[in-house]
Coordinates of C-alpha atoms and ligand atoms in Angstrom, one line a residue:
M1 CA -8.6 -14.4 17.6
A2 CA -9.3 -11.3 15.4
S3 CA -12.6 -11.5 13.6
A4 CA -12.3 -12.4 10.0
S5 CA -13.8 -9.0 9.0
S6 CA -11.7 -7.0 11.4
P7 CA -10.5 -3.8 9.8
D8 CA -7.5 -3.9 12.1
G9 CA -6.0 -7.1 10.7
T10 CA -3.6 -5.6 8.3
A11 CA -0.6 -4.3 10.2
M12 CA 2.8 -4.8 8.6
A13 CA 5.7 -6.3 10.6
G14 CA 7.1 -3.6 12.9
Q15 CA 10.4 -2.7 14.5
G16 CA 12.0 -1.8 11.1
V17 CA 11.3 -5.2 9.5
Y18 CA 8.9 -3.8 6.9
N19 CA 11.4 -1.1 6.0
C20 CA 14.1 -3.7 5.4
H21 CA 12.0 -6.0 3.2
A22 CA 9.8 -3.7 1.1
A23 CA 11.7 -3.7 -2.2
I24 CA 8.6 -4.8 -4.1
P25 CA 6.4 -1.9 -2.9
A26 CA 9.4 0.4 -3.5
A27 CA 9.6 -0.7 -7.1
G28 CA 5.9 -0.3 -7.6
G29 CA 5.7 3.2 -6.0
A30 CA 8.7 4.3 -8.1
L31 CA 6.5 4.0 -11.2
A32 CA 4.2 6.8 -9.9
L33 CA 7.0 9.0 -8.7
P34 CA 7.2 11.1 -11.9
L35 CA 3.4 11.6 -11.6
F36 CA 3.8 12.8 -8.0
E37 CA 6.5 15.3 -9.0
Q38 CA 4.3 16.5 -11.8
A39 CA 1.3 16.9 -9.5
A40 CA 3.5 19.0 -7.1
R41 CA 4.2 21.3 -10.0
R42 CA 0.5 21.5 -10.9
I43 CA -1.3 22.0 -7.7
E44 CA -3.0 25.4 -7.1
L45 CA -1.0 27.4 -4.5
D46 CA -1.9 30.6 -2.8
D47 CA 0.8 33.1 -1.9
G48 CA -0.1 33.2 1.8
A49 CA 2.0 31.9 4.6
R50 CA 0.0 28.8 5.6
P51 CA 2.0 25.6 5.5
I52 CA 1.7 23.5 2.4
V53 CA 0.3 20.1 3.4
I54 CA 1.4 16.7 1.9
A55 CA -0.5 13.6 3.1
D56 CA 1.0 10.1 2.8
Y57 CA -1.8 7.6 3.2
G58 CA -0.6 4.2 4.4
S59 CA 2.9 5.1 5.2
S60 CA 3.9 2.0 7.3
E61 CA 7.5 2.6 8.7
G62 CA 8.2 5.3 6.2
R63 CA 11.3 4.3 4.3
N64 CA 9.4 3.9 1.0
S65 CA 7.9 7.4 1.5
L66 CA 11.2 9.1 1.6
S67 CA 11.9 9.3 -2.0
P68 CA 8.4 10.4 -3.2
M69 CA 8.3 13.0 -0.4
R70 CA 11.8 14.3 -1.3
A71 CA 10.8 14.6 -4.9
A72 CA 7.6 16.5 -4.1
I73 CA 9.3 18.8 -1.7
A74 CA 12.0 19.7 -4.3
A75 CA 9.3 20.5 -6.8
L76 CA 7.4 22.6 -4.3
R77 CA 10.6 24.4 -3.1
A78 CA 11.1 25.5 -6.7
R79 CA 7.7 27.2 -6.6
I80 CA 7.5 28.6 -3.0
G81 CA 11.1 29.2 -2.1
R82 CA 13.0 27.9 1.0
E83 CA 11.1 29.6 3.8
R84 CA 7.5 28.5 3.6
A85 CA 6.7 25.6 5.9
I86 CA 5.7 22.3 4.4
C87 CA 4.0 19.7 6.6
V88 CA 4.1 16.0 5.7
C89 CA 1.3 14.0 7.4
H90 CA 1.9 10.3 7.5
I91 CA -1.4 8.4 8.0
D92 CA -1.7 4.7 8.9
R93 CA -3.6 2.4 11.2
P94 CA -3.4 3.0 14.9
T95 CA -1.4 -0.3 15.2
N96 CA 1.3 0.9 12.8
D97 CA 4.8 1.2 14.1
F98 CA 5.0 5.0 14.1
S99 CA 8.1 5.0 16.3
S100 CA 10.1 3.3 13.5
L101 CA 8.7 5.9 11.1
F102 CA 10.0 8.8 13.1
V103 CA 13.3 7.1 13.8
T104 CA 13.6 6.6 10.0
L105 CA 12.8 10.3 9.4
A106 CA 15.4 11.4 12.0
G107 CA 18.2 9.1 10.9
D108 CA 17.9 7.8 7.4
P109 CA 20.5 9.5 5.1
D110 CA 17.7 9.8 2.5
S111 CA 15.3 11.4 4.8
Y112 CA 13.3 14.3 3.3
M113 CA 13.8 16.2 6.6
R114 CA 17.6 16.6 6.0
N115 CA 18.8 20.1 5.3
D116 CA 15.3 21.6 5.3
P117 CA 14.4 23.2 8.7
H118 CA 11.0 24.2 7.4
V119 CA 9.7 20.7 6.6
H120 CA 7.7 19.2 9.5
A121 CA 6.5 15.6 9.9
L122 CA 3.3 14.7 11.6
A123 CA 1.3 11.5 11.9
A124 CA -2.3 10.4 12.2
G125 CA -3.2 7.0 13.4
R126 CA -6.6 6.4 11.8
S127 CA -8.0 4.3 9.0
F128 CA -8.1 5.9 5.6
Y129 CA -11.6 4.6 5.3
E130 CA -12.5 7.5 7.6
R131 CA -11.8 11.2 7.5
T132 CA -8.2 11.4 8.8
L133 CA -7.5 15.1 8.4
P134 CA -9.5 18.4 8.4
G135 CA -11.6 19.3 5.3
E136 CA -9.8 21.1 2.5
Y137 CA -6.5 20.7 4.4
V138 CA -4.3 18.7 1.9
D139 CA -2.5 20.2 -1.1
L140 CA -1.0 17.0 -2.3
G141 CA -1.8 13.4 -1.5
W142 CA 0.2 10.2 -2.0
S143 CA -0.7 6.6 -1.3
S144 CA 1.6 3.7 -2.3
Y145 CA 0.8 0.0 -2.0
A146 CA -1.9 0.7 0.7
A147 CA -5.3 1.3 -0.9
Q148 CA -5.6 -2.4 -2.0
W149 CA -6.0 -3.3 1.7
L150 CA -9.8 -3.7 2.2
S151 CA -11.8 -2.3 5.1
R152 CA -13.2 -5.7 5.8
I153 CA -13.2 -9.3 4.6
P154 CA -16.7 -10.0 3.1
R155 CA -16.2 -13.7 3.8
P156 CA -13.2 -15.9 4.6
L157 CA -11.9 -17.9 1.6
P158 CA -12.7 -21.6 1.9
D159 CA -9.4 -23.0 0.6
H160 CA -7.0 -20.1 0.0
I161 CA -5.6 -17.0 1.7
F162 CA -5.4 -14.6 -1.2
P163 CA -8.7 -13.2 -2.6
D164 CA -7.2 -12.7 -6.1
C165 CA -6.9 -16.5 -6.3
A166 CA -10.7 -16.9 -5.6
T167 CA -13.3 -17.5 -8.4
G168 CA -17.0 -17.4 -8.8
A169 CA -19.4 -16.1 -6.2
V170 CA -16.6 -15.7 -3.6
R171 CA -14.5 -13.6 -5.9
A172 CA -17.6 -11.5 -6.7
E173 CA -18.0 -10.5 -3.1
F174 CA -14.4 -9.3 -3.0
V175 CA -15.0 -7.4 -6.2
R176 CA -18.0 -5.7 -4.6
Q177 CA -16.1 -4.9 -1.4
S178 CA -13.1 -3.6 -3.3
A179 CA -15.4 -1.3 -5.4
E180 CA -17.1 0.0 -2.3
D181 CA -13.8 0.6 -0.5
W182 CA -12.3 2.5 -3.4
E183 CA -15.3 4.9 -3.5
T184 CA -15.0 5.4 0.3
F185 CA -11.3 6.0 0.0
L186 CA -11.8 8.6 -2.8
T187 CA -14.7 10.3 -1.0
H188 CA -12.7 11.0 2.1
R189 CA -9.6 12.1 0.2
A190 CA -11.9 14.4 -1.9
A191 CA -13.1 16.1 1.3
E192 CA -9.5 16.4 2.6
L193 CA -8.0 17.9 -0.6
R194 CA -8.0 21.6 -1.2
P195 CA -9.5 22.8 -4.4
G196 CA -6.8 22.5 -7.1
G197 CA -5.0 19.8 -5.0
R198 CA -3.9 16.5 -6.4
L199 CA -3.9 12.9 -5.2
V200 CA -1.6 10.2 -6.6
V201 CA -2.3 6.6 -5.8
A202 CA -0.1 3.6 -6.7
Q203 CA -1.3 0.1 -5.9
P204 CA -0.8 -3.5 -6.9
A205 CA -3.2 -4.1 -9.8
N206 CA -4.6 -6.9 -11.8
W207 CA -3.4 -7.2 -15.4
G208 CA -6.6 -8.7 -16.9
E209 CA -9.3 -6.6 -18.3
E210 CA -11.4 -9.7 -18.9
G211 CA -11.7 -12.7 -16.5
P212 CA -9.9 -13.0 -13.2
G213 CA -6.6 -11.9 -14.7
S214 CA -3.4 -11.9 -12.7
T215 CA -1.5 -9.7 -10.3
G216 CA 1.9 -11.3 -10.6
M217 CA 1.7 -12.3 -6.9
S218 CA -0.6 -15.3 -7.4
G219 CA 2.3 -17.8 -7.8
I220 CA 3.9 -16.9 -4.5
M221 CA 0.5 -16.8 -2.7
D222 CA -0.3 -20.2 -4.0
L223 CA 3.0 -21.5 -2.5
T224 CA 2.3 -19.8 0.8
N225 CA -1.1 -21.5 0.8
V226 CA 0.5 -24.9 0.2
V227 CA 3.0 -24.3 3.1
L228 CA 0.1 -23.4 5.3
A229 CA -1.6 -26.6 4.4
D230 CA 1.6 -28.5 5.3
L231 CA 1.5 -26.7 8.7
V232 CA -2.1 -27.8 9.2
S233 CA -1.1 -31.4 8.3
A234 CA 1.8 -31.2 10.8
G235 CA -0.6 -30.1 13.6
M236 CA 1.0 -26.7 14.0
V237 CA -2.1 -24.8 12.8
T238 CA -5.6 -26.0 13.4
A239 CA -8.1 -26.3 10.6
E240 CA -10.2 -23.5 12.2
E241 CA -7.3 -21.1 12.4
Y242 CA -6.4 -21.8 8.7
A243 CA -10.1 -21.4 7.7
A244 CA -10.0 -17.8 9.1
M245 CA -6.8 -16.8 7.4
T246 CA -7.7 -14.5 4.5
I247 CA -5.5 -11.6 3.4
P248 CA -7.8 -8.5 3.2
A249 CA -6.2 -7.2 0.0
F250 CA -7.6 -7.1 -3.5
P251 CA -5.7 -5.8 -6.5
R252 CA -7.8 -3.7 -8.9
R253 CA -7.9 -3.5 -12.7
R254 CA -7.6 -0.3 -14.6
G255 CA -11.3 -0.4 -15.2
D256 CA -12.0 -0.7 -11.4
L257 CA -9.8 2.3 -10.7
L258 CA -11.8 4.3 -13.2
A259 CA -15.2 3.0 -12.3
P260 CA -16.2 5.8 -9.9
F261 CA -15.4 8.4 -12.6
A262 CA -17.6 6.8 -15.3
G263 CA -20.5 9.3 -14.8
D264 CA -21.0 12.7 -16.4
V265 CA -20.2 14.6 -13.2
P266 CA -16.9 14.5 -11.3
F267 CA -16.8 11.9 -8.5
S268 CA -16.9 14.0 -5.3
G269 CA -15.4 16.9 -7.2
L270 CA -12.5 14.8 -8.4
V271 CA -11.4 14.4 -12.0
V272 CA -8.9 11.9 -13.4
E273 CA -5.7 13.3 -14.9
H274 CA -4.0 10.0 -15.5
C275 CA -4.5 6.2 -15.0
D276 CA -2.4 3.3 -16.2
V277 CA -1.4 -0.2 -15.2
A278 CA 2.3 -1.0 -15.8
A279 CA 4.9 -3.5 -14.7
A280 CA 7.1 -2.8 -11.7
A281 CA 10.8 -3.8 -11.9
D282 CA 11.6 -7.2 -10.3
V283 CA 14.8 -6.1 -8.6
A284 CA 15.4 -9.5 -6.8
W285 CA 15.0 -11.4 -10.1
R286 CA 17.6 -9.1 -11.8
E287 CA 20.0 -9.9 -8.9
Y288 CA 19.3 -13.6 -9.4
E289 CA 20.0 -13.3 -13.1
R290 CA 23.4 -12.0 -12.1
D291 CA 24.3 -14.3 -9.3
R292 CA 22.1 -17.4 -10.0
D293 CA 21.7 -17.8 -6.2
A294 CA 18.3 -19.5 -5.9
R295 CA 18.4 -19.5 -2.1
A296 CA 19.1 -15.8 -1.9
L297 CA 16.2 -15.1 -4.3
A298 CA 13.9 -17.4 -2.3
R299 CA 14.9 -15.7 1.0
K300 CA 14.1 -12.2 -0.4
R301 CA 10.7 -13.3 -1.6
A302 CA 9.9 -15.1 1.7
R303 CA 11.1 -12.1 3.8
F304 CA 8.7 -9.9 1.8
V305 CA 5.8 -12.3 2.5
R306 CA 6.8 -12.3 6.2
A307 CA 7.0 -8.5 6.5
V308 CA 3.7 -7.9 4.6
F309 CA 1.4 -10.8 5.0
I310 CA 2.4 -13.1 7.8
P311 CA 1.4 -10.6 10.6
T312 CA -2.1 -10.6 9.2
L313 CA -2.2 -14.4 9.1
M314 CA -0.9 -14.6 12.7
R315 CA -3.8 -12.6 13.9
Q316 CA -6.0 -15.7 13.2
L317 CA -4.0 -17.9 15.5
D318 CA -6.0 -18.7 18.6
A319 CA -5.8 -16.0 21.3
G320 CA -4.4 -18.6 23.8
R321 CA -1.3 -19.2 21.7
S322 CA 1.9 -18.0 23.3
D323 CA 4.4 -15.6 21.8
V324 CA 6.8 -18.5 21.3
Q325 CA 4.2 -20.4 19.3
R326 CA 3.4 -17.4 17.2
A327 CA 7.1 -16.8 16.4
A328 CA 7.5 -20.5 15.6
F329 CA 4.5 -20.3 13.2
A330 CA 6.1 -17.3 11.4
D331 CA 9.5 -19.0 11.3
R332 CA 8.1 -22.3 9.9
L333 CA 5.9 -20.6 7.3
E334 CA 8.9 -18.5 6.1
A335 CA 11.3 -21.5 6.1
G336 CA 8.7 -23.7 4.2
L337 CA 8.2 -20.9 1.7
V338 CA 12.0 -20.6 1.1
E339 CA 12.3 -24.3 0.4
R340 CA 9.4 -24.2 -2.1
L341 CA 10.7 -21.1 -3.8
I342 CA 14.2 -22.5 -4.2
A343 CA 12.8 -25.4 -6.2
R344 CA 11.0 -22.9 -8.5
P345 CA 12.9 -19.7 -9.1
M346 CA 10.4 -17.4 -10.9
P347 CA 10.3 -13.8 -12.1
L348 CA 7.3 -11.8 -11.0
S349 CA 5.3 -9.8 -13.5
L350 CA 4.0 -7.3 -11.0
A351 CA 1.2 -5.1 -12.2
V352 CA 0.9 -1.6 -10.6
G353 CA -2.0 0.7 -11.1
S354 CA -1.3 4.4 -10.9
I355 CA -4.0 7.1 -10.8
V356 CA -3.8 10.9 -10.5
V357 CA -6.9 12.8 -9.6
A358 CA -7.4 16.6 -9.2
K359 CA -9.9 18.3 -6.9
Q360 CA -11.9 20.7 -9.0
I361 CA -11.9 24.3 -8.3
D362 CA -15.4 25.6 -7.8
V363 CA -16.3 27.3 -11.1
Q364 CA -17.6 30.3 -9.3
L365 CA -14.3 30.8 -7.6
R366 CA -12.4 30.8 -10.8
R367 CA -11.4 34.2 -12.2
Ligands
SAM401 C1 2.4 -2.5 2.1 S1 2.4 -1.2 3.2 C2 2.8 0.2 2.2 C3 3.7 1.1 2.9 C4 4.4 2.2 2.0 N1 3.4 3.2 1.5 C5 5.1 1.6 0.8 O1 4.8 2.0 -0.3 O2 5.9 0.7 1.0 C6 0.6 -0.9 3.4 C7 0.3 0.1 4.5 O3 -1.0 0.5 4.4 C8 -1.6 0.5 5.7 N2 -3.0 0.4 5.7 C9 -3.8 -0.7 5.3 N3 -5.1 -0.4 5.5 C10 -5.1 0.9 6.0 C11 -6.2 1.7 6.4 N4 -7.5 1.3 6.3 N5 -5.9 2.9 6.9 C12 -4.6 3.4 7.0 N6 -3.6 2.6 6.6 C13 -3.8 1.4 6.1 C14 -0.9 -0.7 6.4 O4 -1.0 -0.6 7.8 C15 0.5 -0.6 5.9 O5 1.3 0.2 6.7

């Protein structure tokens, strides 16, 4: 069994499954896409021959990175011409399915590699809570739906799986962990950014400025928790396994995103150019409004939960469990969620926090 505080407990479903069921992150990331294009137009560029470096922090299997990378490359090409090399570095945990990522880059009709022989894709399998790339290496950074994953679980939740549903002292520990991780994330990105570079981060957020607020995901996570309780009652999951199941993700509020920048001096040389919390489009709900197919809506929601959260929950199943038992757990959880969701079709009011930071140019270097 993975330890409850294991930093390696957050892999998405592999073998292309994440790519197929990631419409919710795609809609969230789309909100920050114009900011990323603008950042590509604003970064400081020398007129040397070194490759321009774009970093994609928390890429998963890559499909949702195609559109932002394409937009940034187009903006850069308008500035640097067609010949200068551009390197796109995809960073994720060592357990990420990087094969699916490279297959996507090679074969997807929307790949940013198409028709540009001077764009090169690289990958780094390392936690973004560490230094992942050399110092002052990155011109432009992007991170979508990844920075909300915490480096550790401060303590397992006693009766839920989703920290945003926690209250009181337990919630306070997640707030502290989330604040620490956000500073760590920014500190490493600051070291990796070139002076004049930009970093754009989009992540699931919490609407409320006061009180626990809401992320828009709480309803679905409540239902997932109810189905898990059913599986415990049915003897499919032990009480110990359930007790260790906590998703290490915590959506931040706008104030949390801005907290490191509250002082008089720039945080690690970074200054904020933009920060907002806005609603992502609920594409599945729009489709439901057209076709009124509650089962289809429920299946889309449940497949998203399976692709993003169930692999993390499965890590808490006892190490002695067979692959067949693990697959049966995932199938039963998904099927139970579909049945619950059919009974309650609901739109999601998904909050997305977007922030753009610029690495300051040393005043002495400015002319
Ligand atoms: C929900 S997926 C987002 C993928 C993609 N960026 C998108 O917008 O759809 C989150 C990704 O962040 C990665 N991730 C989580 N914690 C990480 C960490 N500490 N270091 C690197 N990657 C991490 C996960 O492995 C996963 O691939």
